[in-house]
Each structure stands twice: as C-alpha cells, then as structure tokens.
Short mmCIF file of C-alpha atoms in Angstrom, two decimals:
data_model
loop_
_atom_site.label_atom_id
_atom_site.label_comp_id
_atom_site.label_asym_id
_atom_site.label_seq_id
_atom_site.Cartn_x
_atom_site.Cartn_y
_atom_site.Cartn_z
CA MET W 1 -0.18 -0.14 0.08
CA CYS W 2 1.21 3.61 -0.62
CA SER W 3 0.56 6.62 1.73
CA CYS W 4 0.30 9.37 -0.75
CA GLU W 5 0.38 12.23 1.59
CA GLU W 6 3.09 14.92 1.93
CA PRO W 7 6.89 13.94 0.75
CA ARG W 8 8.71 12.48 3.64
CA ARG W 9 12.55 12.82 4.34
CA GLY W 10 14.12 9.92 2.44
CA TRP W 11 11.27 8.64 0.55
CA GLY W 12 9.38 10.35 -2.90
CA ARG W 13 5.85 11.33 -2.97
CA CYS W 14 4.74 7.71 -2.73
CA ALA W 15 6.26 5.47 -0.19
CA PRO W 16 5.94 1.72 -0.29
CA SER W 17 4.73 -0.01 3.27
CA PRO W 18 7.57 -2.04 4.79
CA MET W 19 5.40 -5.61 3.90
CA LEU W 20 5.10 -4.50 0.26
CA LEU W 21 8.85 -3.69 0.31
CA LEU W 22 10.03 -7.00 1.89
CA LEU W 23 7.91 -8.82 -0.80
CA SER W 24 9.46 -6.92 -3.67
CA LEU W 25 12.81 -7.77 -2.10
CA LEU W 26 11.78 -11.51 -1.95
CA LEU W 27 10.41 -11.61 -5.32
CA SER W 28 13.56 -10.01 -7.15
CA ALA W 29 15.95 -12.23 -5.24
CA ALA W 30 13.85 -15.30 -6.23
CA PRO W 31 14.60 -17.41 -9.82
CA LEU W 32 12.90 -16.36 -12.20
CA GLY W 33 11.06 -19.62 -12.54
CA LEU W 34 9.24 -18.88 -9.34
CA ARG W 35 8.39 -15.43 -9.25
CA GLY W 36 4.78 -15.89 -10.38
CA GLU W 37 2.64 -14.63 -13.37
CA GLU W 38 -0.33 -13.09 -13.59
CA ALA W 39 -1.77 -15.22 -16.57
CA ARG W 40 -0.49 -18.25 -18.37
CA GLN W 41 -1.62 -20.01 -21.47
CA VAL W 42 -2.63 -23.14 -20.62
CA SER W 43 -2.93 -26.77 -22.63
CA LEU W 44 -3.77 -30.19 -21.43
CA GLU W 45 -2.70 -33.24 -23.57
CA VAL W 46 -2.93 -36.83 -22.67
CA ILE W 47 0.53 -38.22 -24.12
CA PRO W 48 -0.11 -41.49 -25.58
CA ASP W 49 2.41 -44.68 -25.90
CA PRO W 50 2.52 -45.27 -29.39
CA THR W 51 3.57 -48.78 -29.14
CA GLY W 52 0.96 -50.15 -26.73
CA PRO W 53 -2.32 -49.66 -25.47
CA PRO W 54 -3.53 -46.19 -23.80
CA GLU W 55 -1.60 -45.06 -20.67
CA ASN W 56 -3.02 -42.43 -18.49
CA LEU W 57 -0.05 -39.57 -18.76
CA LEU W 58 -1.75 -36.08 -18.66
CA HIS W 59 0.72 -33.24 -19.15
CA ILE W 60 -0.54 -29.76 -18.10
CA ARG W 61 1.82 -27.22 -19.50
CA ALA W 62 0.99 -23.25 -18.41
CA VAL W 63 3.33 -20.80 -20.09
CA GLY W 64 3.96 -17.24 -18.68
CA SER W 65 5.92 -14.64 -20.29
CA ASN W 66 9.08 -15.67 -18.79
CA SER W 67 8.27 -19.17 -16.95
CA THR W 68 6.63 -22.43 -17.68
CA LEU W 69 4.87 -25.07 -15.25
CA HIS W 70 4.53 -28.41 -15.93
CA TYR W 71 2.48 -30.88 -14.30
CA VAL W 72 2.43 -34.65 -14.95
CA TRP W 73 -0.48 -36.60 -13.49
CA SER W 74 -0.57 -40.29 -14.11
CA SER W 75 -2.17 -43.15 -12.68
CA LEU W 76 0.56 -45.76 -13.54
CA GLY W 77 1.15 -47.30 -10.37
CA PRO W 78 -0.52 -45.02 -7.42
CA PRO W 79 -1.94 -41.89 -8.44
CA ALA W 80 0.49 -39.09 -8.67
CA VAL W 81 1.88 -35.75 -10.07
CA VAL W 82 5.57 -34.48 -10.85
CA LEU W 83 5.71 -30.58 -10.76
CA VAL W 84 8.66 -28.75 -12.44
CA ALA W 85 9.21 -25.26 -12.82
CA THR W 86 11.50 -23.84 -15.40
CA ASN W 87 12.92 -20.33 -16.15
CA THR W 88 11.93 -20.01 -19.66
CA PRO W 89 8.75 -20.11 -21.76
CA HIS W 90 10.31 -22.54 -24.26
CA SER W 91 10.54 -25.46 -21.62
CA ALA W 92 9.11 -28.97 -22.92
CA LEU W 93 8.20 -32.15 -21.62
CA SER W 94 10.34 -35.61 -23.22
CA VAL W 95 8.94 -38.84 -22.38
CA ASN W 96 10.62 -42.12 -23.14
CA TRP W 97 7.86 -44.74 -23.17
CA SER W 98 10.44 -47.66 -23.20
CA LEU W 99 12.16 -46.36 -20.20
CA LEU W 100 8.92 -45.17 -18.31
CA LEU W 101 7.26 -48.58 -18.18
CA SER W 102 10.27 -50.41 -17.65
CA PRO W 103 11.49 -51.99 -14.22
CA GLU W 104 13.80 -49.34 -13.89
CA PRO W 105 12.18 -46.37 -15.23
CA ALA W 106 14.91 -43.33 -14.63
CA GLY W 107 15.38 -40.80 -17.43
CA GLY W 108 12.01 -41.77 -18.93
CA LEU W 109 10.54 -38.04 -18.07
CA VAL W 110 12.96 -35.08 -18.73
CA VAL W 111 11.77 -31.66 -18.82
CA VAL W 112 14.57 -29.67 -21.68
CA PRO W 113 16.43 -27.54 -21.52
CA GLU W 114 17.60 -29.33 -18.20
CA ASP W 115 19.45 -26.29 -16.61
CA SER W 116 16.10 -24.49 -16.69
CA VAL W 117 14.49 -26.12 -13.86
CA GLN W 118 14.12 -23.88 -11.05
CA PHE W 119 12.06 -26.19 -8.99
CA SER W 120 10.77 -29.67 -8.97
CA SER W 121 8.93 -32.12 -6.49
CA SER W 122 6.11 -35.00 -6.64
CA LEU W 123 3.16 -36.06 -4.53
CA VAL W 124 2.23 -39.49 -4.42
CA PHE W 125 -1.51 -40.79 -3.40
CA THR W 126 -0.33 -44.26 -1.96
CA ARG W 127 -3.39 -45.54 0.44
CA LEU W 128 -6.97 -45.14 1.27
CA PHE W 129 -7.50 -46.27 4.99
CA GLU W 130 -11.11 -47.00 6.59
CA PHE W 131 -12.15 -47.12 9.97
CA ASP W 132 -15.41 -48.29 12.13
CA SER W 133 -15.85 -45.57 14.43
CA THR W 134 -19.07 -46.74 15.53
CA ASN W 135 -17.58 -47.45 19.29
CA THR W 136 -15.16 -44.58 19.14
CA SER W 137 -16.48 -41.74 21.60
CA ASP W 138 -13.20 -39.74 21.69
CA GLU W 139 -12.32 -37.56 18.48
CA ALA W 140 -8.75 -37.42 18.86
CA ALA W 141 -8.52 -41.42 19.42
CA GLU W 142 -5.60 -42.87 17.29
CA PRO W 143 -6.69 -45.02 15.44
CA PRO W 144 -10.08 -43.09 15.01
CA GLY W 145 -12.06 -46.70 15.18
CA LYS W 146 -11.34 -50.29 13.96
CA PRO W 147 -9.05 -50.55 11.01
CA TYR W 148 -10.12 -52.55 7.96
CA PRO W 149 -7.16 -53.43 5.51
CA PRO W 150 -6.16 -50.59 3.47
CA TYR W 151 -6.78 -49.73 -0.12
CA CYS W 152 -3.32 -49.68 -2.02
CA LEU W 153 -4.13 -47.47 -4.70
CA ALA W 154 -1.15 -48.73 -7.04
CA GLU W 155 -3.58 -52.31 -7.29
CA TRP W 156 -6.68 -50.37 -8.73
CA SER W 157 -7.99 -50.05 -12.49
CA TRP W 158 -8.28 -46.46 -13.78
CA ASN W 159 -10.43 -44.94 -16.43
CA ASN W 160 -9.26 -43.71 -19.91
CA VAL W 161 -8.53 -39.99 -18.67
CA THR W 162 -8.98 -39.02 -22.47
CA ASP W 163 -12.42 -39.53 -22.19
CA SER W 164 -13.06 -36.92 -19.33
CA LEU W 165 -10.58 -34.40 -20.84
CA ASP W 166 -12.33 -30.83 -21.32
CA PRO W 167 -10.28 -28.23 -22.92
CA ALA W 168 -13.27 -25.62 -22.09
CA THR W 169 -12.54 -26.02 -18.21
CA LEU W 170 -9.11 -26.86 -18.13
CA SER W 171 -9.84 -30.18 -16.57
CA ALA W 172 -9.60 -34.25 -16.65
CA THR W 173 -10.86 -36.91 -14.01
CA PHE W 174 -8.80 -39.88 -13.13
CA ARG W 175 -11.57 -42.23 -11.82
CA GLY W 176 -10.65 -45.76 -10.45
CA HIS W 177 -11.69 -48.76 -8.46
CA PRO W 178 -10.00 -51.71 -6.60
CA ILE W 179 -8.75 -54.62 -9.17
CA HIS W 180 -9.36 -56.80 -6.53
CA ASP W 181 -12.78 -56.03 -4.51
CA PRO W 182 -13.83 -59.31 -2.40
CA THR W 183 -16.63 -57.45 -0.63
CA GLY W 184 -17.97 -55.50 -3.76
CA ALA W 185 -17.52 -52.05 -1.98
CA PHE W 186 -16.66 -50.48 -5.37
CA ALA W 187 -19.19 -52.48 -7.48
CA ASN W 188 -21.19 -48.98 -7.96
CA GLY W 189 -18.52 -46.85 -6.50
CA SER W 190 -15.49 -45.07 -7.57
CA LEU W 191 -12.49 -42.94 -6.27
CA ALA W 192 -11.76 -39.66 -8.70
CA PHE W 193 -8.99 -37.38 -8.91
CA ARG W 194 -10.51 -34.58 -10.75
CA VAL W 195 -7.52 -32.05 -11.92
CA GLN W 196 -8.07 -28.43 -13.19
CA ALA W 197 -5.66 -25.90 -14.40
CA PHE W 198 -5.89 -22.05 -14.26
CA SER W 199 -4.95 -19.38 -16.82
CA GLY W 200 -5.56 -16.45 -13.97
CA SER W 201 -6.93 -15.92 -10.68
CA GLY W 202 -10.33 -16.78 -9.31
CA ARG W 203 -12.45 -18.87 -7.39
CA PRO W 204 -14.81 -21.81 -7.75
CA ALA W 205 -18.18 -21.84 -7.24
CA GLN W 206 -18.29 -24.67 -4.83
CA PRO W 207 -16.93 -24.51 -1.46
CA PRO W 208 -13.98 -24.61 -0.01
CA ARG W 209 -13.63 -21.73 -3.06
CA LEU W 210 -9.67 -22.09 -2.62
CA LEU W 211 -8.69 -18.73 -3.94
CA HIS W 212 -6.49 -19.92 -7.34
CA THR W 213 -3.76 -18.05 -9.59
CA ALA W 214 -2.21 -19.16 -12.84
CA ASP W 215 0.49 -20.37 -10.98
CA THR W 216 -1.60 -23.25 -9.43
CA CYS W 217 -3.30 -26.17 -10.28
CA GLN W 218 -6.38 -27.92 -8.06
CA LEU W 219 -7.02 -31.51 -7.37
CA GLU W 220 -10.40 -32.58 -5.77
CA VAL W 221 -10.51 -36.40 -4.46
CA ALA W 222 -14.05 -37.33 -4.62
CA LEU W 223 -15.20 -41.03 -2.99
CA VAL W 224 -18.69 -41.49 -4.53
CA GLY W 225 -21.04 -44.81 -4.24
CA ALA W 226 -18.69 -46.97 -2.14
CA VAL W 227 -20.22 -49.20 0.37
CA PRO W 228 -18.48 -48.85 3.53
CA ARG W 229 -17.39 -51.57 5.62
CA GLY W 230 -18.58 -50.23 8.81
CA ASN W 231 -21.66 -48.71 10.08
CA ARG W 232 -19.89 -45.08 10.78
CA SER W 233 -16.58 -45.50 8.41
CA LEU W 234 -13.79 -42.75 8.56
CA PHE W 235 -11.55 -42.27 5.80
CA ARG W 236 -8.02 -41.37 5.39
CA LEU W 237 -5.62 -40.69 2.80
CA GLU W 238 -2.23 -41.58 2.79
CA VAL W 239 0.01 -38.84 0.97
CA ALA W 240 3.50 -38.98 0.27
CA THR W 241 6.16 -36.36 -1.21
CA LEU W 242 9.91 -36.08 -1.87
CA GLY W 243 11.62 -33.58 0.50
CA GLN W 244 14.21 -31.12 -1.19
CA GLY W 245 16.88 -32.48 1.08
CA PRO W 246 17.33 -34.76 4.27
CA ASN W 247 14.50 -32.97 5.75
CA CYS W 248 10.97 -33.45 5.40
CA PRO W 249 8.89 -30.47 3.77
CA SER W 250 7.56 -27.81 6.33
CA MET W 251 3.56 -27.71 7.64
CA ARG W 252 2.20 -24.34 8.40
CA GLU W 253 -1.18 -23.14 9.69
CA GLN W 254 -2.56 -19.97 8.73
CA HIS W 255 -5.84 -18.42 10.27
CA SER W 256 -8.08 -15.57 9.69
CA ILE W 257 -11.24 -13.91 11.35
CA ASP W 258 -12.88 -13.98 7.50
CA ASP W 259 -14.79 -16.97 6.83
CA GLU W 260 -17.11 -15.66 3.72
CA TYR W 261 -15.88 -18.28 1.16
CA ALA W 262 -15.69 -21.15 3.61
CA PRO W 263 -18.39 -20.59 6.28
CA ALA W 264 -17.09 -21.57 9.76
CA VAL W 265 -13.37 -22.56 8.46
CA PHE W 266 -10.98 -19.84 9.88
CA GLN W 267 -7.88 -22.08 8.66
CA LEU W 268 -5.52 -22.62 5.90
CA ASP W 269 -3.02 -25.45 5.73
CA GLN W 270 0.10 -25.58 3.79
CA LEU W 271 2.61 -27.78 2.90
CA LEU W 272 5.77 -25.88 1.92
CA TRP W 273 9.13 -27.31 0.32
CA GLY W 274 11.41 -24.87 1.02
CA SER W 275 11.75 -21.21 2.23
CA LEU W 276 9.35 -18.79 -0.07
CA PRO W 277 9.05 -18.34 -2.87
CA SER W 278 9.02 -22.34 -3.86
CA GLY W 279 6.87 -25.29 -4.49
CA PHE W 280 3.55 -25.46 -2.06
CA MET W 281 0.45 -27.52 -1.45
CA GLN W 282 -2.58 -25.48 -0.13
CA TRP W 283 -5.76 -26.40 1.57
CA ARG W 284 -8.66 -25.66 4.13
CA PRO W 285 -8.99 -28.52 6.74
CA VAL W 286 -12.15 -29.27 5.45
CA ALA W 287 -14.02 -31.88 3.57
CA PHE W 288 -17.76 -32.34 2.45
CA SER W 289 -20.53 -35.34 2.84
CA GLN W 290 -22.71 -34.02 0.28
CA LYS W 291 -21.93 -32.68 -3.40
CA GLN W 292 -23.35 -29.46 -2.90
CA GLY W 293 -20.86 -28.68 -0.16
CA GLY W 294 -22.33 -26.13 2.63
CA ARG W 295 -21.78 -25.84 6.38
CA GLU W 296 -24.45 -28.73 7.51
CA SER W 297 -22.33 -31.14 5.36
CA SER W 298 -18.97 -30.01 6.29
CA LEU W 299 -16.23 -32.38 7.92
CA PRO W 300 -13.19 -31.56 9.80
CA CYS W 301 -9.95 -32.50 7.85
CA GLN W 302 -7.18 -33.44 10.24
CA VAL W 303 -3.62 -33.68 9.10
CA SER W 304 -0.95 -35.67 10.73
CA PRO W 305 2.76 -34.36 10.85
CA LEU W 306 4.98 -35.33 8.35
CA TYR W 307 7.11 -38.38 9.21
CA PRO W 308 9.96 -39.86 7.04
CA THR W 309 9.20 -43.00 5.18
CA LEU W 310 10.30 -45.53 2.95
CA ALA W 311 10.24 -49.39 3.46
CA TYR W 312 6.28 -49.63 2.64
CA LEU W 313 5.78 -47.01 -0.14
CA PRO W 314 4.54 -48.44 -3.65
CA GLN W 315 6.75 -47.02 -6.57
CA SER W 316 5.45 -44.21 -9.04
CA PRO W 317 6.97 -44.80 -12.07
CA ILE W 318 6.34 -41.14 -13.24
CA VAL W 319 8.13 -40.09 -9.93
CA ARG W 320 11.32 -42.71 -10.38
CA ALA W 321 11.21 -41.93 -14.24
CA PHE W 322 11.93 -38.00 -13.39
CA PHE W 323 13.96 -38.34 -10.28
CA GLY W 324 15.69 -41.47 -10.61
CA SER W 325 17.21 -42.84 -7.45
CA GLN W 326 16.08 -40.37 -4.85
CA ASN W 327 14.11 -41.76 -1.90
CA ASN W 328 13.79 -39.13 0.77
CA PHE W 329 10.48 -39.29 0.85
CA CYS W 330 7.96 -38.20 3.38
CA ALA W 331 4.28 -38.98 4.05
CA PHE W 332 1.64 -37.61 6.26
CA ASN W 333 -2.18 -38.32 6.33
CA LEU W 334 -5.69 -36.50 5.83
CA THR W 335 -8.23 -38.03 7.94
CA PHE W 336 -11.92 -36.72 6.86
CA GLY W 337 -14.67 -36.44 9.76
CA THR W 338 -15.13 -37.65 13.10
CA SER W 339 -17.48 -40.52 15.11
CA ALA W 340 -19.77 -37.49 15.83
CA GLY W 341 -20.84 -37.06 12.28
CA PRO W 342 -21.83 -35.75 9.68
CA GLY W 343 -19.99 -38.48 7.73
CA TYR W 344 -19.45 -40.42 4.70
CA TRP W 345 -22.36 -42.64 5.90
CA ASP W 346 -25.07 -40.01 5.51
CA GLN W 347 -25.02 -40.19 1.28
CA HIS W 348 -22.02 -42.29 0.52
CA TYR W 349 -20.08 -39.00 -0.86
CA LEU W 350 -16.95 -37.59 0.47
CA SER W 351 -14.72 -34.88 -1.15
CA TRP W 352 -12.06 -32.97 -0.83
CA SER W 353 -9.91 -30.13 -2.31
CA MET W 354 -6.41 -28.73 -2.62
CA LEU W 355 -4.19 -26.66 -4.37
CA LEU W 356 -0.92 -27.17 -5.65
CA GLY W 357 1.81 -24.29 -7.07
CA VAL W 358 4.95 -22.82 -7.14
CA GLY W 359 5.96 -18.98 -5.73
CA PHE W 360 3.85 -17.52 -2.97
CA PRO W 361 0.81 -19.26 -1.89
CA PRO W 362 -2.56 -17.52 -2.80
CA MET W 363 -3.60 -15.16 0.04
CA ASP W 364 -7.36 -14.39 1.24
CA ALA W 365 -7.83 -10.55 1.70
CA LEU W 366 -10.38 -9.55 4.22
CA SER W 367 -13.60 -9.37 2.22
CA PRO W 368 -15.90 -6.27 1.41
CA LEU W 369 -18.47 -7.98 4.09
CA VAL W 370 -15.88 -8.30 6.86
CA LEU W 371 -14.36 -4.72 6.06
CA GLY W 372 -18.11 -3.16 6.28
CA ILE W 373 -18.62 -5.03 9.43
CA MET W 374 -15.67 -3.68 11.07
CA ALA W 375 -16.10 -0.60 9.92
CA VAL W 376 -19.27 -0.46 11.48
CA ALA W 377 -18.03 -2.13 14.70
CA LEU W 378 -15.34 0.06 15.42
CA GLY W 379 -16.95 3.44 13.86
CA ALA W 380 -20.11 3.32 15.54
CA PRO W 381 -18.83 4.06 19.00
CA GLY W 382 -16.65 6.60 17.76
CA LEU W 383 -19.81 8.55 16.15
CA VAL W 384 -21.81 8.16 19.47
CA LEU W 385 -18.77 10.02 21.38
CA LEU W 386 -18.74 12.93 18.49
CA ALA W 387 -22.27 13.36 18.54
CA GLY W 388 -22.22 13.54 22.25
CA GLY W 389 -19.42 16.13 22.35
CA LEU W 390 -20.96 18.35 19.70
CA PHE W 391 -24.46 18.09 21.55
CA LEU W 392 -22.61 19.15 24.49
CA LEU W 393 -20.59 21.85 22.86
CA LEU W 394 -23.21 23.35 20.67
CA GLY W 395 -26.45 22.44 22.36
CA PRO W 396 -29.23 24.64 23.95
CA LYS W 397 -27.42 26.15 27.52
CA ARG W 398 -29.56 25.43 30.49
CA TYR W 399 -29.36 28.38 33.05
CA SER W 400 -30.13 28.07 36.61
CA GLU W 401 -33.68 29.64 38.10
CA TYR W 402 -31.90 30.94 41.09
CA GLN W 403 -30.77 34.53 41.12
CA PRO W 404 -27.61 35.79 42.84
CA ILE W 405 -28.02 37.35 46.18
CA ASN W 406 -25.85 40.42 44.98
#
C-alpha cells in the first residue's frame, strides 16, 4: 500500500509500506521461474504410448512470459503428480515410453532444457484407509476406530483419462476402483481425482472456494458410491512426497477472522517444500459429505505431522522416471470426519480439494462484507462519542432559576 500524503524525508511522494517492500525484495531475489505470473497460456495433453495400449499420462503445460509450469499427472502405479517449474517459456516435456514402462524407469521423463529447471517435486497418493468409528467416542483417538485392510491405490484400475478431458474447463478426471474387490464395496462406487488448471486468478463456485492463480493447479478427490465396511466409516488418505533435502517439507497453519468463502472455517493449511517462494500445497481443513457442499455437510479434515518413510511405499513410475534413485520420501495422512458426524455414511459421498503450485501461496484478503462489519463495529462508538461531544458544545444552554443575592 502507498501513503500519498506530503513528501517525507528519504522517500518520494508515494512511499511503499514495509510489507510491500519486503515482498518486492523476496521476489527480486527469487529464481525467475518462481516469481509467479498473472496469466498463463494453459494446454492439456494426454501423451500416448505409440507402441502400446493407452496409458494415463496427462501433461498440463502453463506458459507465462518468462516461465513455464509442467504438471505431469498419471495413474501408472499409484496416482501421482510431478511438478516442475522452469525459467523459460520454451521448456518442454520429453517422454521415453520404453524407459518409463521398464523396471528401471529413471530418465523416462525429462524437462528440457534441463538447466532451466528451478524447482521440482512430487506427490504420490498411496493408500486409502477405512475405520469403523461406531464405538469410538474420543474424536482425538488414534486410530479413529476399528481399522479395515487399507486399499493400496497402486492396485486399482483406472478409466481412460482421455474420455474426461475438457479443454473448456482445463480439467480431466482419473476415476478408479480396486482390481480385487472381494466384498464388492466398489461395485457401484469409485474414487476420483479431478485435476483442473487455471489461466488466471479466481475462485470456484463450490466450497471451499480456494483462491487460485495462474501459478496453481487444483485437485479434487471424491469418494462416491462405495459401500462402507463399517456402520460409521471414516476414511483417511495417505500422501507421500519427496523432500528437497534430508529433511521433510514443513507444515504451516494460517488463521483468519474471515470465513465468507468457507463458512465456519478460519484456517488454511500449507505444505511448503522450502523457504518462499517455492513449491507449495494448500488446502482448507474441511471436506464435504454432500456434492453441494455447505456448512451442514462439512467435515473436519485432520492432518498428521510429516514423517520420513520408504519401506512400504508403492513405487510411482513417473516419480522414479523423473527423479531417478532419490528416496528421501516423507508421508502424511489426511483424516476426514469424526465419529460424531456428519460423515460419509450419510450419502456415501466424500470430497476434499487442494491447490498445488509454485511461488507465493494465494492469500485471502478481508472481504468487503467483513471490512464493512469492522467499519461499523469500530466506527459506531466513535460516532456516538463525537455526536455527544458536539451536543454538549453546541446544544441549548440551561440556566439556573436561582438569582444571585448580590
């Protein structure tokens, strides 16, 4: 913000605030590929294997004036995404299918020119857990109920993502079900990963209405129609990521007094791969048990601390193809709902959304409604005092009825 009053010593007529100055310094010191862009040209392409059956490899390329973002989504193995930011608008993705589908896929995915890469990391969605919380009264209990055998997402069958590609909305959906489903829980159900890119800033119409920019991509995870194995089943999603060094990425919470876009949710959670600007994952700690999400169907989304892991993680071909033998994986869990309800058991529906991007995570400013309420709340007492003071000064004078003796 600028304060355009009288010139002050050492500054011009319009001096920037310290916060804006700090942000400007951070941006000027950041690598070109991580400074962010207001608009990008976005394209979606399902890359085919010329020698075999269709494989689900979706490449989202978001080109700015000085940088390019590459999101490579795939359901080869467990659902996963590789995010790459470069400092040129001319970088491209190269796929070697022979390597990618081999037991040693390192080098199967390359972004060229390789020296243009400013940031890269990945997310792998490894397992879906289910717990029966019928006899669990403590919402903080761990585990949150009787555990069932988890669903390993590497052992699922997925639709052909080409059929769901929508250039108008810049979106595509990976929809799957277990290959082995002895109980028939997913006979009429599915787990869907809907991916959407953006050419500019805005908000979706559906809650939690995360503010997105051209530097982000949105993922909505939806569990629909599956028959739960318990009467009051809670679900948990395990997510793995590559650290930028020996340590795990950091988690951060941000709080606000404004809940206009996500009623009764005053928190924003972030996973950061390094000091800003860098790569980030951002979400509100809320999920929904109805398709038309609202306060009455909102569920708390609890996130666990990150922990290093390697032994049991299913391998993602695209992550190994791009990062080679790197194995500094960390994982965390997202648990949706509590035994108190509402829950998945209401309508056999559960959805949760998050953003993935680079640069500085989008930040909500106070909405006009909240600013108006604050102005009224803070201004009304001042107006009352001012009116009272003016009345005392300028109001009619009252004189005593008694006359002085002299």
